[in-house]
XYZ file of C-alpha atoms in Angstrom:
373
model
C -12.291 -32.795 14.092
C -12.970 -29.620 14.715
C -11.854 -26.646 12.540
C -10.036 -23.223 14.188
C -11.511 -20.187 13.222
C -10.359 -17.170 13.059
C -11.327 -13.234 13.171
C -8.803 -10.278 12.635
C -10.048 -6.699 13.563
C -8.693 -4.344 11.366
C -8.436 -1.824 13.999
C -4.327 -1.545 13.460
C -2.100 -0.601 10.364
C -0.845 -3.109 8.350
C 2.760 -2.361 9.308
C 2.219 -3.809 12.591
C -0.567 -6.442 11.993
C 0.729 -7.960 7.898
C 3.620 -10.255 9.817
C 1.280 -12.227 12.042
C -1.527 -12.270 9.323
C 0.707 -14.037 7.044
C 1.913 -16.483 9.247
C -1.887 -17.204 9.734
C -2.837 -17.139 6.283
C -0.174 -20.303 6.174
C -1.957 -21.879 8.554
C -4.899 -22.032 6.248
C -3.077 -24.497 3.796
C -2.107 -26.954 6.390
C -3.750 -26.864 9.627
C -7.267 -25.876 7.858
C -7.620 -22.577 9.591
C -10.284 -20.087 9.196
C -9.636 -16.419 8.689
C -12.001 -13.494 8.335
C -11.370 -9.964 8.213
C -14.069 -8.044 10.497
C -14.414 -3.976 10.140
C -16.359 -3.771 13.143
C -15.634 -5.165 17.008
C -17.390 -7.302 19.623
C -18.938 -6.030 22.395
C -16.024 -7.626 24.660
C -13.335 -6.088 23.176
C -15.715 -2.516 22.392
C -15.367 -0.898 25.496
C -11.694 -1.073 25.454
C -10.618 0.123 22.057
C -13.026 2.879 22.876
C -11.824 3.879 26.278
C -10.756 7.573 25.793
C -7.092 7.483 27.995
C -5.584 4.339 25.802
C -6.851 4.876 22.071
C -3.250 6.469 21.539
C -1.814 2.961 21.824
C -4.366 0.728 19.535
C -2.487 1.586 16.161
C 0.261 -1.091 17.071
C -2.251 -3.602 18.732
C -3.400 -6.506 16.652
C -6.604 -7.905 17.878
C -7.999 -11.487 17.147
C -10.417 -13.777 18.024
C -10.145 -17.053 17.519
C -12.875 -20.256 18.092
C -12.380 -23.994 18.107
C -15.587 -26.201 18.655
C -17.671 -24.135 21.640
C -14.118 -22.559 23.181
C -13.247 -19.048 22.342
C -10.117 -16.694 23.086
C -9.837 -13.073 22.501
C -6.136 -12.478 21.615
C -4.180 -8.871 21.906
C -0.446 -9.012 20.416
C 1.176 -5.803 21.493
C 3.534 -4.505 19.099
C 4.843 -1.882 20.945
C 8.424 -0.827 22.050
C 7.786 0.054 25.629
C 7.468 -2.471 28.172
C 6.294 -0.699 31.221
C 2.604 0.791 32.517
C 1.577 3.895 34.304
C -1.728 3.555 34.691
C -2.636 6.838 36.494
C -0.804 8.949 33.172
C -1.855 6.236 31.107
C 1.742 5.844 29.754
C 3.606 2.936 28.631
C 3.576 0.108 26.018
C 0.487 -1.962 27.562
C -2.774 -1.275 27.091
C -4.229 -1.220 29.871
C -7.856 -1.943 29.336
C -7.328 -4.610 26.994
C -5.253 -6.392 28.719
C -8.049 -6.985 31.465
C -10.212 -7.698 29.338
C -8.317 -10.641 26.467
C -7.873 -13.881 26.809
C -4.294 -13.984 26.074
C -1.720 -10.718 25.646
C 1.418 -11.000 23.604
C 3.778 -8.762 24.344
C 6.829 -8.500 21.584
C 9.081 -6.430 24.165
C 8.653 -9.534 26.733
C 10.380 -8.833 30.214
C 9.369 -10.419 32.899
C 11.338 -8.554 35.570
C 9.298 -5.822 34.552
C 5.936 -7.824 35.099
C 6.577 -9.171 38.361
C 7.759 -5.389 39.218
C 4.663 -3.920 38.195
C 1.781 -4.861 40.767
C -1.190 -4.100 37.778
C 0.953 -6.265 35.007
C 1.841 -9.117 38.057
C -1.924 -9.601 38.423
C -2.706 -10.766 35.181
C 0.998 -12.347 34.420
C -0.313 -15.799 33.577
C -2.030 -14.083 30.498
C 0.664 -12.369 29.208
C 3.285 -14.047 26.690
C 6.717 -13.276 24.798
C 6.138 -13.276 20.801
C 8.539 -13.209 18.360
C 9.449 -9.195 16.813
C 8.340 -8.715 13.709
C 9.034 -6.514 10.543
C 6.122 -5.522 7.732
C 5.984 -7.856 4.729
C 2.523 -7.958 2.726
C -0.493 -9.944 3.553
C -0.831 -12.104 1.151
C -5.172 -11.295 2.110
C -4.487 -7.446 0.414
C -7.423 -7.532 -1.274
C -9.540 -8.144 2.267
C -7.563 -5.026 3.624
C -7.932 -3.846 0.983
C -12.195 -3.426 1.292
C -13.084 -0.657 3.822
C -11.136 1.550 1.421
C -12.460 0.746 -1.584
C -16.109 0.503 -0.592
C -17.935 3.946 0.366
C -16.397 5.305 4.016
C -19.947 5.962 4.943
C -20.028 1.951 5.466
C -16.285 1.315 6.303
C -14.863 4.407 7.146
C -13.528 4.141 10.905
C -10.560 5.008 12.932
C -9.377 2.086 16.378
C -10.739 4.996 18.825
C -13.627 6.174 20.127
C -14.941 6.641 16.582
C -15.063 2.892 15.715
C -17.596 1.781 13.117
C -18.426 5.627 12.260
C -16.911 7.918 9.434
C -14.043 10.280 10.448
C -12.352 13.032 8.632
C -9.186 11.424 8.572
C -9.983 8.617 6.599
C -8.719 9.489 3.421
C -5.206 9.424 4.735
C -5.786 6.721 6.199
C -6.747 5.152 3.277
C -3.827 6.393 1.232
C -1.469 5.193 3.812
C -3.158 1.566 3.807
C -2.693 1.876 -0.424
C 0.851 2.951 -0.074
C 1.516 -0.288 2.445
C -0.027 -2.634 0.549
C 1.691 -1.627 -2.711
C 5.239 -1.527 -1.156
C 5.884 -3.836 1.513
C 7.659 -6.538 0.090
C 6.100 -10.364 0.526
C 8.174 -12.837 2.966
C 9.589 -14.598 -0.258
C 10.815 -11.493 -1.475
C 12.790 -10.666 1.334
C 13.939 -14.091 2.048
C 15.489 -14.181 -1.423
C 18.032 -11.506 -0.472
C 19.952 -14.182 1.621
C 21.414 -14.868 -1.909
C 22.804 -11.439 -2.734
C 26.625 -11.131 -3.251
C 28.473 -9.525 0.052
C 30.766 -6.542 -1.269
C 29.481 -4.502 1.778
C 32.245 -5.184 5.098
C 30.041 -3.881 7.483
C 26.489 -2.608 8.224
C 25.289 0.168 10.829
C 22.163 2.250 9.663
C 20.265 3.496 12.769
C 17.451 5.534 13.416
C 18.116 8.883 15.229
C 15.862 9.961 17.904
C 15.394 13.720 18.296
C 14.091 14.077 22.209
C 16.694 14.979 24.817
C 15.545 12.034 26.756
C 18.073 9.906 23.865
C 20.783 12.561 23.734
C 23.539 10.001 25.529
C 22.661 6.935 23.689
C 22.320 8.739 19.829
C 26.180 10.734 21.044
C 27.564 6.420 21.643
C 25.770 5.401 18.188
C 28.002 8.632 16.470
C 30.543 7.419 18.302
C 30.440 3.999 17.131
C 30.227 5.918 13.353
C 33.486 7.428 13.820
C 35.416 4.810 15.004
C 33.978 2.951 11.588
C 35.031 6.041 9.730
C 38.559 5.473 10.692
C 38.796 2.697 9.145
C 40.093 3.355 5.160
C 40.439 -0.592 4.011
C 36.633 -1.447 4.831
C 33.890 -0.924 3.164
C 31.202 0.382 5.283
C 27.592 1.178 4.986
C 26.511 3.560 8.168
C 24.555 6.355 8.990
C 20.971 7.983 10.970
C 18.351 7.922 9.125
C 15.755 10.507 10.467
C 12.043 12.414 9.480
C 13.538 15.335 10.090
C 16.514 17.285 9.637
C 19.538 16.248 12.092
C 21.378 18.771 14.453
C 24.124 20.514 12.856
C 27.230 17.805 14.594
C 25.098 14.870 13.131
C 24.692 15.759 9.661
C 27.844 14.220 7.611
C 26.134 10.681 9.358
C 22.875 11.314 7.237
C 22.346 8.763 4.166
C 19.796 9.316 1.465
C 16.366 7.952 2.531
C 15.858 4.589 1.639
C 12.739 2.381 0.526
C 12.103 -0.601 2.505
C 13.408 -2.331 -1.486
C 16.507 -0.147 -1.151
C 17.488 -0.890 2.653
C 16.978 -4.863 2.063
C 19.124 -4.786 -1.119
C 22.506 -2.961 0.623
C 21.500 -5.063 4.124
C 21.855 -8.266 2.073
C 25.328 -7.490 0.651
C 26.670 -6.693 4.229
C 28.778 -9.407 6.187
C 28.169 -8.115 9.323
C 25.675 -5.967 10.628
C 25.879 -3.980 13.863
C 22.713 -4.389 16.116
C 21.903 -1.214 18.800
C 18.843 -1.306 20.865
C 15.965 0.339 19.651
C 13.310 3.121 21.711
C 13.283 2.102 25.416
C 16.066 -0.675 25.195
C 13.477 -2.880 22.353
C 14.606 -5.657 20.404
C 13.919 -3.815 16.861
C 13.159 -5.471 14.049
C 16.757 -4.652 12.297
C 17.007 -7.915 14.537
C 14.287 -9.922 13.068
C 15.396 -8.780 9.425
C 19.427 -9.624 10.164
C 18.122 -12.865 10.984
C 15.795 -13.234 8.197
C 18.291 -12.630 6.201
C 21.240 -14.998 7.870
C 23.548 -12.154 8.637
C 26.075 -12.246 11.277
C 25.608 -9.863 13.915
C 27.720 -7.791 16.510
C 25.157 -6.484 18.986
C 23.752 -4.828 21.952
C 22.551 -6.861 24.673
C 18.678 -8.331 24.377
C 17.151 -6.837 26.835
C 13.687 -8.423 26.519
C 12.277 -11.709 25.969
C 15.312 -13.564 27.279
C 14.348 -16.886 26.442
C 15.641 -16.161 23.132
C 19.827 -15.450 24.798
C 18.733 -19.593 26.808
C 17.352 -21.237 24.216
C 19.600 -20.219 21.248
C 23.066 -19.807 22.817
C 24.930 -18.661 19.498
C 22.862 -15.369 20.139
C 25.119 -15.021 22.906
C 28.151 -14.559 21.037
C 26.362 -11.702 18.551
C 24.723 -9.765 21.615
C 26.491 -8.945 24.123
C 28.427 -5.987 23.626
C 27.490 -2.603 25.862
C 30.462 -0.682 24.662
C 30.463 1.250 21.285
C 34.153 0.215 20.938
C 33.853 -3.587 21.965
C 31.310 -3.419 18.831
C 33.261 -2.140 16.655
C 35.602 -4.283 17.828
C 33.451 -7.628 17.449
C 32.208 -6.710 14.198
C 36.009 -6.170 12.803
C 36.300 -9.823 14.007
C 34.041 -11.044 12.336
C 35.079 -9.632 8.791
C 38.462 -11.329 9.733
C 36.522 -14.518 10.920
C 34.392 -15.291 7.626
C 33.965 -19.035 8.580
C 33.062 -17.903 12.332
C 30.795 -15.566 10.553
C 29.411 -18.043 7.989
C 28.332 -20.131 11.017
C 27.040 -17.367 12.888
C 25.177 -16.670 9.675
C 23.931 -20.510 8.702
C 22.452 -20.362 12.413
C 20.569 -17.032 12.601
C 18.959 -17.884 9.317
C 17.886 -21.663 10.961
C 16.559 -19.356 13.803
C 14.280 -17.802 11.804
C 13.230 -19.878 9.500
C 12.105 -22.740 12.586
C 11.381 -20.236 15.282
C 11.272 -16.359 14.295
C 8.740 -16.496 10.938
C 5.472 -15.713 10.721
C 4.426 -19.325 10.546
C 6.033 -20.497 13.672
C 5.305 -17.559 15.138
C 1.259 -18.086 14.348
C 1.766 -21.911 15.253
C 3.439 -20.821 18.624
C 0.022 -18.854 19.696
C -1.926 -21.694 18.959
C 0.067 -23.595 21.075
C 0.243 -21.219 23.665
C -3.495 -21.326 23.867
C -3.231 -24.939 23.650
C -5.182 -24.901 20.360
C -4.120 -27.740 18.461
């Protein structure tokens, strides 16, 4: 039989690259998988990671290779938020020059209305696939990730641009960040381990705030939604916008202390219900993926993408489906008044993840995808 091989090119940053890695990584216990972690790229994939107009998308695009007897696919697994692609202003989520160029292209923000809409993504839409969203945990292969910053930068210093393979001036920071991830993030059994925590926390809303004008409407319904939950004396609730910078002057008494990714899982894991809003350009965020990780019931915005996920698992219905700010608030008052509705809800999301959402499954889906068994 014939082993699976296969090569990771550490062209992206480990917070977008460490959940897929470790679902591979598993792979190598049971399946007999291969992995190697390359610092330099193929000449099939070269052209594209160095193509001037896209290089400010390749931070958040995990690039593979993988080989099974004399077959090999080159594998792209877009992590980005947006969905669509303007090729002429070379805007968008996709990457335009890699998709031509993979084998396969999984796109986290799947939507397929938006493919077939797009004449350039409806041309290669029998290469492009939905994959699960992910959230950063750490490779269990740190020390491999670990190499091009330990060793000289003269040999592995490199940025996923049109410098790849060659020193750059930025790669101290780059190396610091790397450090910083790698210490931090917590592993998968960490985080798993807060499904146990006691739940003294009603409700959950913590939500990034987005500063452009282009989100003024939709941050003005999440500080709505933060008032009508400040109305509300007999609950305990957890909210607020968390930010990098300093929020306008209306916005401020919603601003919690900044929280570690440590910190944020510990007060998630005590909350009964969490409320779910969309992330940038209507994405499933991975306050999804970590709600489900951690078997939490959920009173949520509509999925917008990859809506396999709304027909296969139907109980996702009942958490995501709510537009309004009030009907949120609303459903997630329910549910503190529900707890066995909410246990269920709970039991379910956590069975979600743990058989379809993980990194395993989610590494075992792309094999299957690419019918690599």
């Amino acid at each position: 039989m014939s082993t699976t091989h296969l090569v990771f090119y550490d062209t992206s940053q480990a917070y977008y690259s460490s959940y897929y890695l470790n679902g591979f990584n598993e792979l190598r216990k049971t399946h007999g998988l291969r992995m190697q972690i390359a610092h330099s790229l193929p000449a099939r994939l070269k052209s594209a990671v160095q193509n001037r107009d896209w290089q400010h998308l390749l931070f958040a695009m995990v690039l593979l290779k993988l080989q099974r007897g004399n077959r090999t696919w080159y594998v792209c697994i877009d992590t980005h938020d947006d969905n669509s692609l303007d090729i002429q202003s070379h805007h968008g989520g996709y990457h335009w020059p890699l998709l031509q160029c993979v084998d396969a292209y999984f796109k986290v923000n799947y939507n397929p209305q938006i493919i077939r809409q797009t004449a350039a993504l409806a041309a290669h839409q029998q290469k492009i696939h939905s994959i699960t969203q992910f959230f950063p945990v750490r490779p269990q292969c740190s020390f491999s990730l670990s190499q091009r910053l330990l060793l000289p930068s003269v040999w592995f210093g490199y940025r996923p641009s049109l410098g790849h393979g060659q020193p750059y001036l930025g790669h101290l920071a780059a190396a610091r960040r790397r450090l910083r991830d790698l210490k931090n993030f917590l592993t998968l059994d960490q985080i798993i381990a807060h499904r146990h925590a006691s739940k003294d926390i009603d409700i959950f809303y913590v939500t990034s705030f987005r500063h452009p004008r282009r989100h003024e409407s939709i941050m003005e319904q999440r500080h709505h939604v933060m008032n009508k939950l400040a109305s509300i004396a007999h609950l305990n609730i957890e909210m607020g916008f968390t930010s990098q910078s300093a929020l306008p002057e209306n916005y401020t008494h919603r601003y919690p202390r900044r929280l570690s990714q440590s910190d944020y899982l510990k007060i998630l894991a005590r909350s009964k219900v969490v409320i779910y809003t969309q992330g940038m350009e209507g994405c499933i965020s991975s306050k999804f993926s970590l709600a489900m990780a951690l078997g939490i019931p959920v009173a949520g915005e509509p999925l917008l993408n990859n809506p396999e996920l709304m027909t296969v698992y139907p109980h996702l219905t009942e958490q995501f489906g709510f537009n309004d700010p009030d009907e949120l608030v609303d459903q997630a008052l329910k549910l503190t008044t529900h707890p066995q509705q909410a246990q269920q809800l709970g039991h379910l999301n956590a069975a979600l993840f743990d058989n379809d959402l993980a990194p395993r499954p989610a590494a075992e889906y792309i094999l299957r995808t690419l019918q690599i068994k």
